[in-house]
Backbone as ProteinMPNN parsed JSONL, in Angstrom:
{"seq_chain_A": "MKSLAITAALLLVVPALSLAASPAQCVSWPVNIAQAKLKNEGITDPTKLDESKTRAVRLASQKVGKDLYRDVYDITFYEKSGRTIEVITSSEASSVECSMGSVDVFVVSKKLADN", "coords_chain_A": {"N_chain_A": [[145.077, 96.701, 123.326], [144.282, 97.416, 120.65], [141.843, 96.162, 120.39], [140.345, 97.634, 122.269], [139.877, 100.318, 120.85], [138.989, 99.588, 118.001], [136.448, 98.583, 119.656], [135.291, 101.047, 121.058], [135.572, 102.681, 118.872], [133.214, 101.104, 117.296], [131.379, 101.757, 119.408], [130.395, 104.627, 118.689], [130.079, 104.294, 116.478], [127.788, 103.104, 115.674], [124.956, 104.035, 117.383], [124.803, 106.316, 115.501], [124.093, 104.88, 113.327], [122.086, 103.587, 113.455], [120.134, 105.341, 113.665], [119.403, 105.89, 110.794], [117.367, 105.108, 109.212], [113.81, 105.385, 108.844], [111.322, 104.902, 111.931], [110.982, 101.623, 112.428], [107.852, 100.592, 113.586], [106.091, 102.274, 111.863], [104.475, 101.188, 109.808], [101.886, 100.694, 110.338], [100.698, 103.128, 109.29], [100.865, 103.383, 106.843], [100.087, 100.975, 105.694], [97.093, 100.799, 106.759], [95.765, 103.06, 105.446], [96.315, 102.713, 102.859], [94.496, 100.68, 102.88], [92.091, 101.891, 103.228], [92.331, 103.777, 101.016], [92.053, 101.955, 98.86], [89.256, 101.029, 99.531], [88.258, 103.094, 99.033], [88.323, 103.003, 96.358], [86.555, 101.321, 95.342], [87.762, 98.922, 95.083], [88.53, 96.242, 96.578], [86.988, 95.425, 99.544], [87.203, 96.326, 103.3], [85.825, 94.209, 104.807], [86.516, 92.133, 103.394], [89.31, 91.443, 103.496], [91.376, 89.289, 104.89], [93.049, 90.295, 107.789], [95.352, 88.222, 108.875], [96.941, 87.536, 107.246], [98.761, 90.048, 105.591], [100.985, 91.006, 104.49], [103.238, 93.317, 104.68], [106.477, 95.102, 103.107], [109.807, 96.881, 104.001], [110.959, 98.334, 101.018], [112.253, 100.376, 100.933], [113.461, 103.705, 102.954], [114.113, 106.689, 103.494], [115.981, 109.633, 104.326], [114.963, 112.384, 104.251], [114.977, 115.624, 105.484], [115.557, 117.218, 108.301], [114.865, 114.545, 110.684], [113.329, 113.695, 109.383], [111.665, 111.196, 106.764], [111.454, 109.355, 104.144], [109.512, 106.658, 103.369], [109.416, 103.502, 101.494], [106.501, 101.492, 100.576], [106.326, 97.548, 100.005], [102.817, 96.018, 99.917], [100.969, 93.527, 100.382], [97.704, 92.449, 100.385], [95.518, 89.939, 101.117], [92.479, 88.94, 100.615], [89.708, 86.93, 102.327], [88.775, 85.116, 100.258], [90.788, 84.512, 98.531], [92.312, 85.647, 96.032], [94.212, 88.231, 96.009], [95.975, 91.52, 96.985], [98.204, 93.766, 95.644], [100.144, 96.513, 96.488], [102.135, 99.878, 96.517], [103.765, 101.535, 98.279], [104.385, 105.235, 99.842], [105.634, 107.495, 101.873], [105.804, 110.121, 104.666], [107.292, 109.328, 107.259], [108.125, 110.096, 110.988], [110.549, 110.342, 113.594], [109.086, 111.191, 116.216], [106.452, 111.325, 114.383], [104.015, 109.157, 112.52], [102.297, 110.049, 110.431], [103.225, 112.151, 108.848], [102.467, 113.254, 105.944], [101.314, 112.971, 103.474], [99.869, 109.714, 102.054], [101.145, 107.934, 99.102], [99.591, 105.919, 97.025], [99.956, 102.956, 95.542], [98.7, 100.944, 92.843], [99.517, 97.691, 91.849], [99.426, 95.784, 89.332], [99.837, 94.163, 87.268], [102.801, 91.594, 87.24], [105.631, 91.338, 86.097], [107.363, 88.45, 84.919], [110.335, 86.922, 85.302], [111.908, 85.397, 82.429]], "CA_chain_A": [[145.113, 97.949, 123.166], [143.557, 97.346, 119.541], [140.594, 95.856, 120.205], [139.859, 98.566, 122.908], [140.609, 101.482, 120.006], [137.549, 99.131, 117.555], [135.331, 98.419, 120.431], [135.077, 102.394, 120.994], [135.66, 103.442, 117.826], [131.834, 101.177, 117.02], [130.365, 102.377, 119.842], [130.386, 105.893, 118.29], [129.052, 104.345, 115.175], [126.184, 102.004, 115.76], [123.902, 104.586, 117.328], [124.515, 107.141, 114.165], [123.596, 103.926, 111.966], [120.36, 103.235, 113.926], [119.223, 106.315, 112.973], [119.788, 106.01, 109.424], [115.515, 104.683, 108.622], [112.591, 105.444, 109.529], [110.73, 104.379, 112.944], [109.795, 100.404, 112.056], [106.66, 100.741, 113.887], [105.734, 103.287, 110.954], [103.706, 100.164, 108.722], [100.705, 100.083, 110.09], [100.39, 103.965, 109.221], [101.031, 102.925, 105.343], [98.682, 100.206, 105.62], [96.094, 101.344, 107.186], [95.827, 104.422, 104.507], [96.34, 102.124, 101.802], [93.671, 99.694, 102.619], [91.398, 102.986, 103.176], [92.116, 104.09, 99.384], [91.42, 100.384, 98.47], [88.162, 100.777, 99.408], [87.406, 104.555, 98.459], [88.35, 102.845, 94.727], [86.169, 99.748, 94.869], [88.967, 97.366, 94.795], [87.959, 95.831, 97.868], [86.77, 96.138, 101.311], [88.247, 95.241, 105.118], [85.495, 93.104, 105.553], [86.952, 90.993, 102.575], [90.536, 91.032, 103.824], [91.946, 88.034, 106.125], [94.355, 90.96, 107.851], [96.534, 87.766, 109.344], [98.456, 87.435, 106.583], [98.267, 91.062, 105.24], [102.477, 91.424, 104.282], [104.052, 94.853, 104.537], [107.312, 94.795, 103.151], [109.537, 98.376, 103.915], [111.837, 98.664, 100.052], [113.414, 101.764, 101.07], [113.68, 104.778, 103.764], [115.148, 107.613, 102.773], [116.067, 110.524, 104.628], [114.635, 113.422, 103.145], [115.002, 116.138, 106.151], [116.178, 116.454, 109.709], [114.462, 113.609, 111.452], [112.171, 113.226, 108.208], [112.019, 109.827, 106.45], [110.339, 108.968, 102.686], [109.568, 105.13, 103.898], [108.364, 102.82, 100.263], [106.768, 99.495, 101.627], [105.696, 96.418, 99.233], [102.135, 95.561, 100.673], [100.04, 93.152, 99.822], [96.822, 92.73, 101.093], [94.94, 88.743, 101.13], [91.194, 88.693, 100.471], [89.327, 85.469, 102.327], [88.857, 84.188, 98.502], [92.443, 84.203, 97.808], [92.701, 87.176, 95.923], [95.893, 89.144, 96.456], [95.966, 92.812, 95.783], [99.757, 94.127, 96.335], [100.167, 97.971, 96.256], [103.454, 100.13, 96.925], [103.704, 102.872, 99.554], [105.535, 105.767, 99.54], [105.077, 108.4, 102.379], [106.718, 110.44, 105.369], [107.587, 109.542, 108.183], [109.532, 111.021, 111.495], [110.466, 109.285, 114.659], [107.779, 110.66, 116.764], [105.42, 110.603, 114.409], [104.51, 108.546, 110.941], [101.885, 110.612, 109.635], [104.226, 113.646, 108.601], [102.167, 113.822, 105.513], [100.163, 111.816, 102.787], [100.296, 108.87, 101.567], [100.584, 107.883, 97.641], [99.272, 104.055, 97.007], [99.713, 102.483, 93.817], [98.375, 99.432, 92.722], [100.655, 97.035, 91.384], [98.454, 95.695, 88.944], [100.803, 92.852, 87.093], [104.05, 91.491, 87.876], [106.261, 90.665, 84.854], [107.784, 87.348, 85.148], [111.468, 86.737, 84.375], [112.319, 84.417, 81.326]], "C_chain_A": [[143.864, 98.187, 121.659], [142.494, 97.542, 119.418], [139.934, 97.021, 121.277], [139.419, 100.155, 121.535], [139.11, 100.748, 119.13], [136.375, 99.108, 118.757], [134.573, 100.229, 121.022], [134.75, 102.875, 119.493], [133.71, 102.984, 116.957], [130.369, 101.887, 118.015], [129.88, 103.805, 119.679], [129.412, 105.586, 116.782], [127.828, 104.118, 115.062], [125.084, 102.848, 116.153], [123.401, 106.001, 115.887], [123.952, 106.082, 112.894], [122.232, 103.891, 112.28], [119.471, 104.295, 114.134], [118.664, 106.772, 111.273], [118.286, 105.748, 108.33], [114.907, 105.078, 109.716], [112.311, 104.544, 111.095], [110.391, 102.637, 112.05], [108.724, 100.209, 111.876], [105.722, 101.402, 113.031], [104.598, 102.909, 109.928], [102.566, 100.352, 108.876], [99.871, 101.451, 109.331], [99.861, 103.415, 107.409], [99.987, 101.646, 105.044], [97.327, 99.906, 105.654], [95.227, 102.161, 105.699], [95.602, 103.459, 103.412], [94.819, 100.776, 101.852], [92.34, 100.561, 102.802], [90.954, 103.748, 101.807], [91.636, 102.729, 98.824], [90.039, 100.451, 98.082], [87.42, 102.161, 99.107], [87.019, 104.192, 96.759], [87.527, 102.675, 94.556], [86.905, 98.667, 94.575], [88.613, 96.747, 95.548], [87.807, 96.055, 98.922], [87.277, 95.58, 102.204], [87.07, 94.432, 105.242], [86.077, 91.918, 104.524], [88.357, 90.657, 102.727], [90.643, 90.045, 104.893], [93.467, 89.142, 106.352], [95.109, 89.821, 108.692], [97.713, 87.61, 108.231], [98.674, 88.726, 105.615], [99.993, 90.875, 105.567], [102.908, 92.788, 103.866], [105.882, 94.647, 104.396], [108.4, 96.251, 103.328], [111.134, 97.881, 102.595], [112.491, 99.276, 100.464], [113.083, 102.662, 102.296], [115.161, 105.482, 103.519], [115.196, 109.11, 104.065], [115.99, 111.914, 104.125], [114.73, 114.838, 103.613], [115.137, 116.144, 107.491], [114.568, 116.003, 110.39], [112.846, 113.505, 110.516], [112.664, 112.332, 107.221], [111.068, 110.208, 105.15], [110.172, 107.509, 103.176], [108.94, 104.943, 102.207], [108.174, 101.847, 100.951], [106.376, 98.775, 99.825], [104.495, 96.026, 100.572], [101.683, 94.377, 99.845], [99.004, 92.11, 101.036], [95.929, 91.337, 100.457], [93.257, 88.824, 101.605], [91.074, 87.297, 101.07], [89.168, 84.377, 101.063], [90.042, 84.13, 97.698], [92.707, 85.176, 97.463], [94.153, 87.805, 96.4], [95.25, 89.983, 96.056], [97.493, 93.343, 97.074], [99.637, 95.626, 95.289], [101.873, 98.488, 96.915], [103.358, 101.679, 96.982], [104.431, 104.016, 99.231], [104.979, 107.254, 100.238], [106.76, 108.909, 103.951], [107.093, 110.357, 106.559], [108.646, 110.053, 109.278], [109.468, 109.691, 113.012], [109.356, 109.152, 115.873], [106.284, 110.876, 115.97], [105.401, 109.908, 113.087], [103.664, 109.285, 109.764], [102.376, 111.85, 109.247], [103.123, 113.842, 106.875], [101.327, 112.601, 104.624], [100.595, 110.832, 102.385], [100.371, 108.402, 100.031], [100.451, 106.795, 97.297], [99.302, 104.109, 95.551], [100.023, 100.67, 93.453], [99.538, 98.807, 92.059], [99.59, 95.776, 90.593], [99.34, 94.657, 87.787], [102.279, 92.985, 87.329], [104.738, 90.454, 87.008], [107.221, 89.357, 85.167], [109.644, 87.118, 84.996], [111.838, 85.161, 83.603], [112.812, 82.879, 81.909]], "O_chain_A": [[142.877, 98.923, 121.67], [141.927, 98.44, 118.797], [138.776, 97.295, 120.961], [138.435, 100.851, 121.787], [138.05, 101.256, 119.495], [135.362, 99.77, 118.536], [133.383, 100.357, 121.311], [133.687, 103.391, 119.15], [133.03, 103.805, 116.342], [129.225, 102.262, 117.758], [129.014, 104.217, 120.451], [128.522, 106.232, 116.23], [126.951, 104.763, 114.487], [124.075, 102.665, 115.472], [122.309, 106.419, 115.501], [123.508, 106.442, 111.804], [121.332, 104.134, 111.476], [118.347, 104.243, 114.635], [117.882, 107.609, 110.821], [118.151, 106.061, 107.147], [115.172, 105.144, 110.917], [113.053, 103.599, 111.364], [109.586, 102.597, 111.12], [108.213, 99.833, 110.821], [104.532, 101.227, 113.292], [103.916, 103.731, 109.318], [101.852, 100.286, 107.875], [98.756, 101.272, 108.84], [98.726, 103.169, 107.0], [99.203, 101.614, 104.095], [96.617, 99.156, 104.984], [94.225, 101.719, 105.138], [94.434, 103.461, 103.023], [94.363, 100.185, 100.872], [91.336, 99.915, 102.504], [89.844, 104.177, 101.492], [90.539, 102.761, 98.267], [89.55, 100.165, 96.989], [86.202, 102.271, 98.971], [86.106, 104.641, 96.064], [86.981, 103.401, 93.725], [86.621, 97.678, 93.9], [87.703, 96.244, 94.889], [88.475, 96.945, 99.449], [87.795, 94.467, 102.117], [87.348, 93.614, 106.119], [86.054, 90.763, 104.95], [88.742, 89.636, 102.158], [89.837, 90.121, 105.82], [94.503, 89.101, 105.688], [95.762, 90.435, 109.536], [98.938, 87.579, 108.341], [98.806, 88.272, 104.478], [100.345, 90.633, 106.721], [102.865, 93.198, 102.706], [106.543, 94.166, 105.317], [107.844, 97.126, 102.665], [112.127, 97.286, 103.012], [113.652, 98.866, 100.496], [112.081, 102.169, 102.814], [116.359, 105.214, 103.418], [114.114, 109.392, 104.579], [116.959, 112.485, 103.624], [114.64, 115.652, 102.694], [114.857, 115.082, 108.046], [113.556, 116.685, 110.556], [111.696, 113.313, 110.91], [113.801, 112.455, 106.765], [110.2, 111.081, 105.115], [111.32, 107.183, 103.479], [108.24, 105.797, 101.663], [108.96, 101.274, 101.705], [106.221, 99.414, 98.785], [104.816, 95.806, 101.74], [102.034, 94.287, 98.668], [99.315, 91.415, 102.004], [95.571, 91.501, 99.29], [92.895, 88.771, 102.781], [91.875, 86.429, 100.722], [89.401, 83.169, 101.024], [90.206, 83.791, 96.526], [93.33, 85.916, 98.224], [94.886, 87.453, 97.324], [94.331, 89.914, 95.239], [97.73, 93.338, 98.282], [99.296, 95.833, 94.124], [102.621, 97.759, 97.568], [103.054, 102.589, 96.211], [105.198, 103.885, 98.277], [104.223, 108.03, 99.654], [107.887, 108.459, 104.156], [107.287, 111.446, 107.099], [109.774, 110.399, 108.926], [108.761, 108.721, 113.286], [108.859, 108.154, 116.395], [105.205, 110.709, 116.539], [106.437, 109.9, 112.422], [103.986, 109.28, 108.575], [101.558, 112.746, 109.458], [103.1, 115.056, 106.674], [100.847, 111.568, 105.092], [101.818, 110.801, 102.248], [99.233, 108.56, 99.588], [101.586, 106.345, 97.145], [98.889, 104.901, 94.705], [100.855, 99.78, 93.627], [100.502, 99.507, 91.749], [99.043, 94.932, 91.303], [98.197, 94.663, 87.329], [102.9, 94.025, 87.546], [104.605, 89.231, 87.036], [108.027, 89.708, 86.028], [109.841, 87.446, 83.826], [111.985, 84.081, 84.176], [113.167, 82.004, 81.119]]}, "name": "protein", "num_of_chains": 1, "seq": "MKSLAITAALLLVVPALSLAASPAQCVSWPVNIAQAKLKNEGITDPTKLDESKTRAVRLASQKVGKDLYRDVYDITFYEKSGRTIEVITSSEASSVECSMGSVDVFVVSKKLADN"}
């Protein structure tokens, strides 16, 4: 009987937990906008990039309104020459639309190593 109560409680909690973060498929929106902004600033050009190596990691997702989330990504672009360009993006998404606002792009110019 106790295990049935635990199972029932989990069935009620798990769907609620799945709504805690914005949809994972929204990663392409900040990646594409960051790439365009890097081109516009003359930092790199899409023709120089090895897109198969692009790495995007969602660092945070926070609910900021009804079905509205702020996502923060760490994105690393790899040029065919071996050069890497790292950016942090902040954007808003919903369960039905990735482009709920502008994408802020911050270029990481230097990482400080632990000593």
